[in-house]
Coordinates of C-alpha atoms in Angstrom, one line a residue:
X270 CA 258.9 108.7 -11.4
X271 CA 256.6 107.0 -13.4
X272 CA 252.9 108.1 -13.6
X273 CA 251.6 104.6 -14.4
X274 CA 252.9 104.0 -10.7
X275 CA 251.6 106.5 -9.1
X276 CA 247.8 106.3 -10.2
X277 CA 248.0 102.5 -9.7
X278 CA 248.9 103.4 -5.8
X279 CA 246.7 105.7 -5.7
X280 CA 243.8 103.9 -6.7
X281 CA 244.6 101.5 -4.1
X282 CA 245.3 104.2 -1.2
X283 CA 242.6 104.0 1.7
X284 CA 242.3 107.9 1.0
X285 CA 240.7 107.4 5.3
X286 CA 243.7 106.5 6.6
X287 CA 245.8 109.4 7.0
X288 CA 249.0 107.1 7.9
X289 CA 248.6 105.6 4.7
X290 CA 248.5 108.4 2.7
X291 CA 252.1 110.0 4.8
X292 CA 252.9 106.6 3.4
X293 CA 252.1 107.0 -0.1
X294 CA 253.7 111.0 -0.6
X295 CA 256.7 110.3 1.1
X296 CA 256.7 107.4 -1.4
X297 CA 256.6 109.3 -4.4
X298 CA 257.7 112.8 -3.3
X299 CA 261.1 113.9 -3.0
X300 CA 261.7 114.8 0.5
X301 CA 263.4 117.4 2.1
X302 CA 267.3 118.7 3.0
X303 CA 267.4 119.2 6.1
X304 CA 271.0 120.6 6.4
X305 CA 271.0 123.0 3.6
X306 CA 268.6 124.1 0.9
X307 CA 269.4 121.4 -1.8
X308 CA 267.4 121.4 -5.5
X309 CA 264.3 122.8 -3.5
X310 CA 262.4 123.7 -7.4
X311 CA 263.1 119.9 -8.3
X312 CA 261.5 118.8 -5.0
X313 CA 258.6 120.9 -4.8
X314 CA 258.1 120.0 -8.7
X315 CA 257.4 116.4 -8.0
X316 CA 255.1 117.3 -5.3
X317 CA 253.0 119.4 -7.0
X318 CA 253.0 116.8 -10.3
X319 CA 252.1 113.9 -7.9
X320 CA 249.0 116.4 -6.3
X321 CA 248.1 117.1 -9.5
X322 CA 247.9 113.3 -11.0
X323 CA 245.9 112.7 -7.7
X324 CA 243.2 115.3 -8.3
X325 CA 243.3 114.6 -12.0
X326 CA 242.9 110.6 -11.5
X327 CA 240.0 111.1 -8.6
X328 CA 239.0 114.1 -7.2
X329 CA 236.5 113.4 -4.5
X330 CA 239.4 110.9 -3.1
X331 CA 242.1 113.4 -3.0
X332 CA 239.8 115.8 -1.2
X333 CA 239.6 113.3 1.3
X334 CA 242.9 112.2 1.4
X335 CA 245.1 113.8 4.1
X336 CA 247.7 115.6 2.2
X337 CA 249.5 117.3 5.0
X338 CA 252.7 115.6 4.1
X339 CA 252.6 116.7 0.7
X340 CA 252.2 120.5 1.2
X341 CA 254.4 120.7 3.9
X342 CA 257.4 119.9 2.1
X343 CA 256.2 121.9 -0.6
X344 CA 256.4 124.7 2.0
X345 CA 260.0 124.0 2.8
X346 CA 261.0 123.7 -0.7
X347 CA 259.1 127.6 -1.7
X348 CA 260.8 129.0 1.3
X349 CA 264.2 127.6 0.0
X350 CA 263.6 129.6 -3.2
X351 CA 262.4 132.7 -1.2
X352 CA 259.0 132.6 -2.5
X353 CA 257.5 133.6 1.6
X354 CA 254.0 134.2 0.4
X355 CA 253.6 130.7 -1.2
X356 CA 255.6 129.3 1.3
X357 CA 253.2 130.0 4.2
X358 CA 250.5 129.5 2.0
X359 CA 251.7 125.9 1.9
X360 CA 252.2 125.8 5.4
X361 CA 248.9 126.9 6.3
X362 CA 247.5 124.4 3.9
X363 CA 249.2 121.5 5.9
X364 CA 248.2 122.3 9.1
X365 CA 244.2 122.6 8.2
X366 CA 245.4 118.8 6.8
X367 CA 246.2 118.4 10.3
X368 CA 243.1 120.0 11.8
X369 CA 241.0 118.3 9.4
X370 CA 242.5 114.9 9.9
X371 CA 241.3 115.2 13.6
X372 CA 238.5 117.2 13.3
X373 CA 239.8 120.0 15.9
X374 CA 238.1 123.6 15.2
X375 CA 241.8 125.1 16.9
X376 CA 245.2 125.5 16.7
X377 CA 246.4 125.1 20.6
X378 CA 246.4 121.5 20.1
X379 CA 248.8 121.3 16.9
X380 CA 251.8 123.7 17.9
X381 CA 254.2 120.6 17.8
X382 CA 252.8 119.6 14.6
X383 CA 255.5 120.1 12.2
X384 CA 253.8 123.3 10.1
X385 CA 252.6 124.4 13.5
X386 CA 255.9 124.2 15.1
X387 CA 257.2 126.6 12.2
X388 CA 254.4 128.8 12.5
X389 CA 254.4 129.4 16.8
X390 CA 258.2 129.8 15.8
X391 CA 259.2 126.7 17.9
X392 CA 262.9 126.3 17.6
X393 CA 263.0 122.3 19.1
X394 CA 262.8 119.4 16.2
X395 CA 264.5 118.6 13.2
X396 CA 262.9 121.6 11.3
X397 CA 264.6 124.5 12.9
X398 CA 266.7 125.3 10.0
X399 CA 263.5 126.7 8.5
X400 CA 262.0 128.0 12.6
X401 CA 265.5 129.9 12.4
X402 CA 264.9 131.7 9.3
X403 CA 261.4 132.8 10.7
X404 CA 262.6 133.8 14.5
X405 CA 265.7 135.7 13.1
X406 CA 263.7 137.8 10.9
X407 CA 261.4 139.2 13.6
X408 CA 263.7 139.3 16.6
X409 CA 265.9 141.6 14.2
X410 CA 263.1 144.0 14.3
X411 CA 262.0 143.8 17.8
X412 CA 266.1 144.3 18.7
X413 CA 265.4 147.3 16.7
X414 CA 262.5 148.5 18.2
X415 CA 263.6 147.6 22.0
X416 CA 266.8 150.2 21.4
X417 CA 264.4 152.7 19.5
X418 CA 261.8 152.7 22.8
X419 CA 264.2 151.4 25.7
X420 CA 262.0 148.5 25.8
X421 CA 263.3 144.9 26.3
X422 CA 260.7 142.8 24.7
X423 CA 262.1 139.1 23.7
X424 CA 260.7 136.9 21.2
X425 CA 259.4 134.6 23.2
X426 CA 257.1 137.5 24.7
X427 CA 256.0 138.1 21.0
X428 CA 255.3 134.3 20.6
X429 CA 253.8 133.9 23.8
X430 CA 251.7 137.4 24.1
X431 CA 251.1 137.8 20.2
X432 CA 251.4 134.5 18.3
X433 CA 249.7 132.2 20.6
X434 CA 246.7 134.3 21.0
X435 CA 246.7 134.9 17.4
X436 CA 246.5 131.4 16.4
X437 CA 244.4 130.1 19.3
X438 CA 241.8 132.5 18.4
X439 CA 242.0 131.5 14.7
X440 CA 243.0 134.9 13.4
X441 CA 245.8 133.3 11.0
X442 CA 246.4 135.4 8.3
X443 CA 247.6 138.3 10.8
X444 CA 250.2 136.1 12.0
X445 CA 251.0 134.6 8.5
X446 CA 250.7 137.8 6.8
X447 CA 253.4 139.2 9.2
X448 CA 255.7 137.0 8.6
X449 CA 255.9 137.4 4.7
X450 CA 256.0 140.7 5.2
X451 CA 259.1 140.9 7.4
X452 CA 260.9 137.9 5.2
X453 CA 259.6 139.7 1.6
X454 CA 261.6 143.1 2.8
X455 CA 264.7 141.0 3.1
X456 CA 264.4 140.1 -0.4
X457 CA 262.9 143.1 -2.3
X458 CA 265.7 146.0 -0.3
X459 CA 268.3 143.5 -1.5
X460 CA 267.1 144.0 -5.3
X461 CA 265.9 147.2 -5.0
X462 CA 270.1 147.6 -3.7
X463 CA 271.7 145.7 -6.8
X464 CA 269.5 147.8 -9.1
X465 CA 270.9 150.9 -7.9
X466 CA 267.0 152.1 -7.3
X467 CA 267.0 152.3 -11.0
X468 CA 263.2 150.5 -11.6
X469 CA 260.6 151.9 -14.2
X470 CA 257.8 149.6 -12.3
X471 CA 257.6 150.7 -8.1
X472 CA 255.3 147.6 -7.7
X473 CA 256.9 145.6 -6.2
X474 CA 257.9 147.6 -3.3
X475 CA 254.5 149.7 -3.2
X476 CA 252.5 146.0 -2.7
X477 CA 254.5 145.2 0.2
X478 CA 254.6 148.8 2.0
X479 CA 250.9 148.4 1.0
X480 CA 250.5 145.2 2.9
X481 CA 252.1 146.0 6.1
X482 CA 249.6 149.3 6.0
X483 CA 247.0 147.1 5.8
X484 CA 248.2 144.5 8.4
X485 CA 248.9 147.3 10.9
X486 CA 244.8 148.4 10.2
X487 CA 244.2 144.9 10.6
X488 CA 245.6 144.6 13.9
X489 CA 244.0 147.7 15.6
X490 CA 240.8 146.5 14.1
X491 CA 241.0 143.1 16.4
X492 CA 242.3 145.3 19.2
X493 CA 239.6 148.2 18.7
X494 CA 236.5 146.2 16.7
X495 CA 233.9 148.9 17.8
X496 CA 233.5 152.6 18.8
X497 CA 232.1 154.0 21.8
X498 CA 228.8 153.8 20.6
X499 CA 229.3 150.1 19.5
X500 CA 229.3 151.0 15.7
X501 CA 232.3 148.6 14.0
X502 CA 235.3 151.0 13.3
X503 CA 236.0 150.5 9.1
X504 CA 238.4 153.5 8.8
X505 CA 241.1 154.3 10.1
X506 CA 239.7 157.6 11.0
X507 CA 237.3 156.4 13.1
X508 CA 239.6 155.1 15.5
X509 CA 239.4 158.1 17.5
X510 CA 235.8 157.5 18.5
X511 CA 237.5 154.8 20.5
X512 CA 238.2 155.4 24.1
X513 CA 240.8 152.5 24.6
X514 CA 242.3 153.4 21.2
X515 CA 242.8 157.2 22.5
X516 CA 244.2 156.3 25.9
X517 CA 246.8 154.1 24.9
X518 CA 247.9 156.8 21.5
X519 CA 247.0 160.2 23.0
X520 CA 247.3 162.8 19.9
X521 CA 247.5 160.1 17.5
X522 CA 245.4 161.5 14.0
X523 CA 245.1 158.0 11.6
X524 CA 243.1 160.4 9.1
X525 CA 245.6 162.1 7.4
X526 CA 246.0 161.7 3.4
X527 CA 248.9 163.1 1.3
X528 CA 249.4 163.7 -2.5
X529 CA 252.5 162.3 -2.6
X530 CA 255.2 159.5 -1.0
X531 CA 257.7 162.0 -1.0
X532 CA 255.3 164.1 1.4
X533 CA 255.7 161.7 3.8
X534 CA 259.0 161.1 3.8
X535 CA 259.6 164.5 4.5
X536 CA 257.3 164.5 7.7
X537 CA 259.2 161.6 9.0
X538 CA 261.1 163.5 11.7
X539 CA 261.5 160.3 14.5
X540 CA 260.4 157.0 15.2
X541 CA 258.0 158.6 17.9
X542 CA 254.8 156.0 18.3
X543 CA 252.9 159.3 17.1
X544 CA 255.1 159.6 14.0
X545 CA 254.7 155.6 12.9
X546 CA 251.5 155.1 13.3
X547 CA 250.5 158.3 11.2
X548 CA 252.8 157.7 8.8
X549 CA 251.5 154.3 8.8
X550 CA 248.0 155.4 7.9
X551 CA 249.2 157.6 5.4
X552 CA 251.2 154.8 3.6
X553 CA 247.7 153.0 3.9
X554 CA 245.8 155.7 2.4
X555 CA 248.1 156.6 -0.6
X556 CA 249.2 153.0 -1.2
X557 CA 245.9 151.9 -1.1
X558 CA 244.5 153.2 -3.9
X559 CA 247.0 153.7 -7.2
X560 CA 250.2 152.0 -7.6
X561 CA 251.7 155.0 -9.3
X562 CA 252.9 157.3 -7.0
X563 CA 256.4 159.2 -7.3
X564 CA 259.2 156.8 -7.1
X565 CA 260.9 158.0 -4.2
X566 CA 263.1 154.6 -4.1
X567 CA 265.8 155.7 -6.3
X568 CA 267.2 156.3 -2.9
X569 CA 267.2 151.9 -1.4
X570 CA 267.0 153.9 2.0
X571 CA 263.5 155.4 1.3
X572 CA 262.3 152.1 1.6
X573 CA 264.1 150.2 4.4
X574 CA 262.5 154.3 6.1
X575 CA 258.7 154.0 5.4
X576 CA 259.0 149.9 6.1
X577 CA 260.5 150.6 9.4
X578 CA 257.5 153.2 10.6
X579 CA 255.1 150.5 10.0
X580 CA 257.1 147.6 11.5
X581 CA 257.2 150.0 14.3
X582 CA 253.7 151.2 14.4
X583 CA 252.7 147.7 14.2
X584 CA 255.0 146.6 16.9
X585 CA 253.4 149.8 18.8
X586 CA 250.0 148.4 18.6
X587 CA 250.9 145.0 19.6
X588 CA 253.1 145.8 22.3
X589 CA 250.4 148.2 23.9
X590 CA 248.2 144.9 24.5
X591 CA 251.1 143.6 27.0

C-alpha cells in the first residue's frame, strides 16, 4: 500500500458520489473473509490507516465522503477479534453513512442494507456468518428464559416485536447496547473460567453487570417515561408511581440498596420476575456507584448468576410489551 497512491486518488475522488467512493475503499482496503475470520487486525489496520490519510490529507472532503464501506468492514474485522463494543460501534457508524447518503431521518428503509441487515439480525445475504454470531447469542438466552417461564418466545418475535420498533423509532443504542452485552459475557465468563476467578481487578466484570443494570433501567424508562402525575420517572424507585408499571410487576420494589454483592447473591432464591428485576435494581444501585465491591467472582458461577437475573429481568420487561 503506498500512501503517495492513496492521497493522489483521493484528491481526485468526487467525495458526492457515494459509488465512487465504495469504489475507492474497496480499492485500497483489504476486504473481508467471508468463510472464516482470516487476519481480521491486518484488515481492519489498513482501513483505519487509509481513514486516517483521508482526514489528514482533507478533512472537510472526508466528512463528505460516504465512508460506509470503509467502517463496515472495519466492523467485521473488530467482531472477528471479539472486540463487540467497537464492533457495533463500527456498524452503527456505517449505517448513519447509509442514512446520510440518502438523507433518510429512519432506519425502516435500510434493514437490507448490509450493517442493517446485521443489526435487525437478518440471516439472508452473504453476511450471515457474522448475523449468525449475533442471533445465536440471544436466542440462547431467550431458550433459557422460554424453559425458565414456560414461554415459547422465538427470535423472530424478538426481532419483530423488539428490534424493529427499536430501530424504527431510532432508539439505537438499546438495541446495540444489548447486543454487546450478551456477546461481551461470552468472552469475559470464559476468562474469568481460565483464571480460576483468581483477579485482583473485578472491573471488568463489574462494567458489564453494570451495563446490563443500566440497559434494563433504560428499557422500562421507554416503556414507563412518566408517572401518574406526568412527572418523568429518573429512579428506579419511582417506578412505582406508575400504574402500567405496577400492573404488569405487582409487588415488584426497584428501591432496594445493599452493602454488599455478596448480599445479593444470597437473596437470589429463583428466577421469579419479582426476584430479577430487584436483583436487577440492586446490581444497578451498587454497581453504579464504586467499582470496588467484594469480589464474589472467585466463584466463575457468581457471574454467569447475577448476569442471568438481568438478562431475565430485561427479557421480563420486554416480553410484558407483547
Amino acid at each position: 500500500m503506498n500512501d503517495r497512491n492513496i492521497i493522489s486518488d483521493f484528491r481526485e475522488l468526487d467525495a458526492t458520489d457515494p459509488v465512487a467512493c465504495d469504489h475507492f475503499f474497496e480499492k485500497w482496503g483489504a476486504g473481508q473473509s467471508l468463510a472464516k475470520s482470516h487476519m481480521p487486525y491486518e484488515r481492519l489496520e489498513a482501513y483505519r490507516h487509509v481513514l486516517g490519510i483521508c482526514k489528514k490529507e482533507d478533512k472537510d472532503k472526508y466528512m463528505v465522503a460516504h465512508k460506509g464501506t470503509a467502517f463496515f468492514f472495519c466492523a467485521l474485522s473488530l467482531f472477528d477479534l471479539k472486540y463487540f463494543e467497537s464492533s457495533i460501534f463500527y456498524f452503527t457508524a456505517a449505517l448513519a453513512e447509509d442514512r446520510r447518503r440518502s438523507g433518510s431521518v429512519t432506519l425502516v428503509d435500510y434493514i437490507f442494507t448490509p450493517a442493517g441487515q446485521i443489526l435487525s439480525l437478518n440471516h439472508s445475504g452473504k453476511w450471515a456468518r457474522f448475523t449468525t454470531d449475533f442471533i445465536d447469542a440471544v436466542r440462547y438466552f431467550i431458550e433459557k428464559f422460554n424453559t425458565q417461564y414456560g414461554t415459547s418466545h422465538s427470535i423472530e418475535d424478538f426481532v419483530q416485536k423488539f428490534v424493529h420498533p427499536m430501530l424504527e423509532d431510532e432508539r439505537y443504542s438499546i438495541i446495540t447496547s444489548f447486543y454487546s452485552f450478551i456477546l461481551d459475557y461470552k468472552e469475559k465468563d470464559r476468562n474469568l473460567r481460565l483464571a480460576g476467578g483468581a483477579i485482583d481487578s473485578t472491573e471488568p466484570i463489574l462494567v458489564n453487570l453494570f451495563k446490563g443494570a443500566l440497559i434494563f433501567e433504560t428499557i422500562l424508562k421507554h416503556y414507563y417515561p412518566r408517572d401518574d402525575s406526568g412527572i418523568r420517572i429518573t429512579t428506579l424507585g419511582r417506578f412505582s408511581k406508575n400504574s402500567n408499571f405496577v400492573a404488569d410487576f405487582s409487588g415488584v420494589k426497584l428501591s432496594i440498596y445493599t452493602n454488599a454483592l455478596q448480599d445479593i447473591l444470597d437473596d437470589i432464591v429463583d428466577y421469579s420476575t419479582k426476584t430479577t428485576l430487584e436483583t436487577t435494581a440492586r446490581i444497578r444501585n451498587t454497581t453504579g456507584h464504586k467499582l470496588t465491591w467484594d469480589n464474589v467472582f472467585e466463584d466463575p458461577d457468581n457471574y454467569t448468576k447475577l448476569f442471568e437475573q438481568e438478562v431475565f429481568a430485561i427479557l421480563n420487561v420486554i416480553t410484558a410489551q407483547w
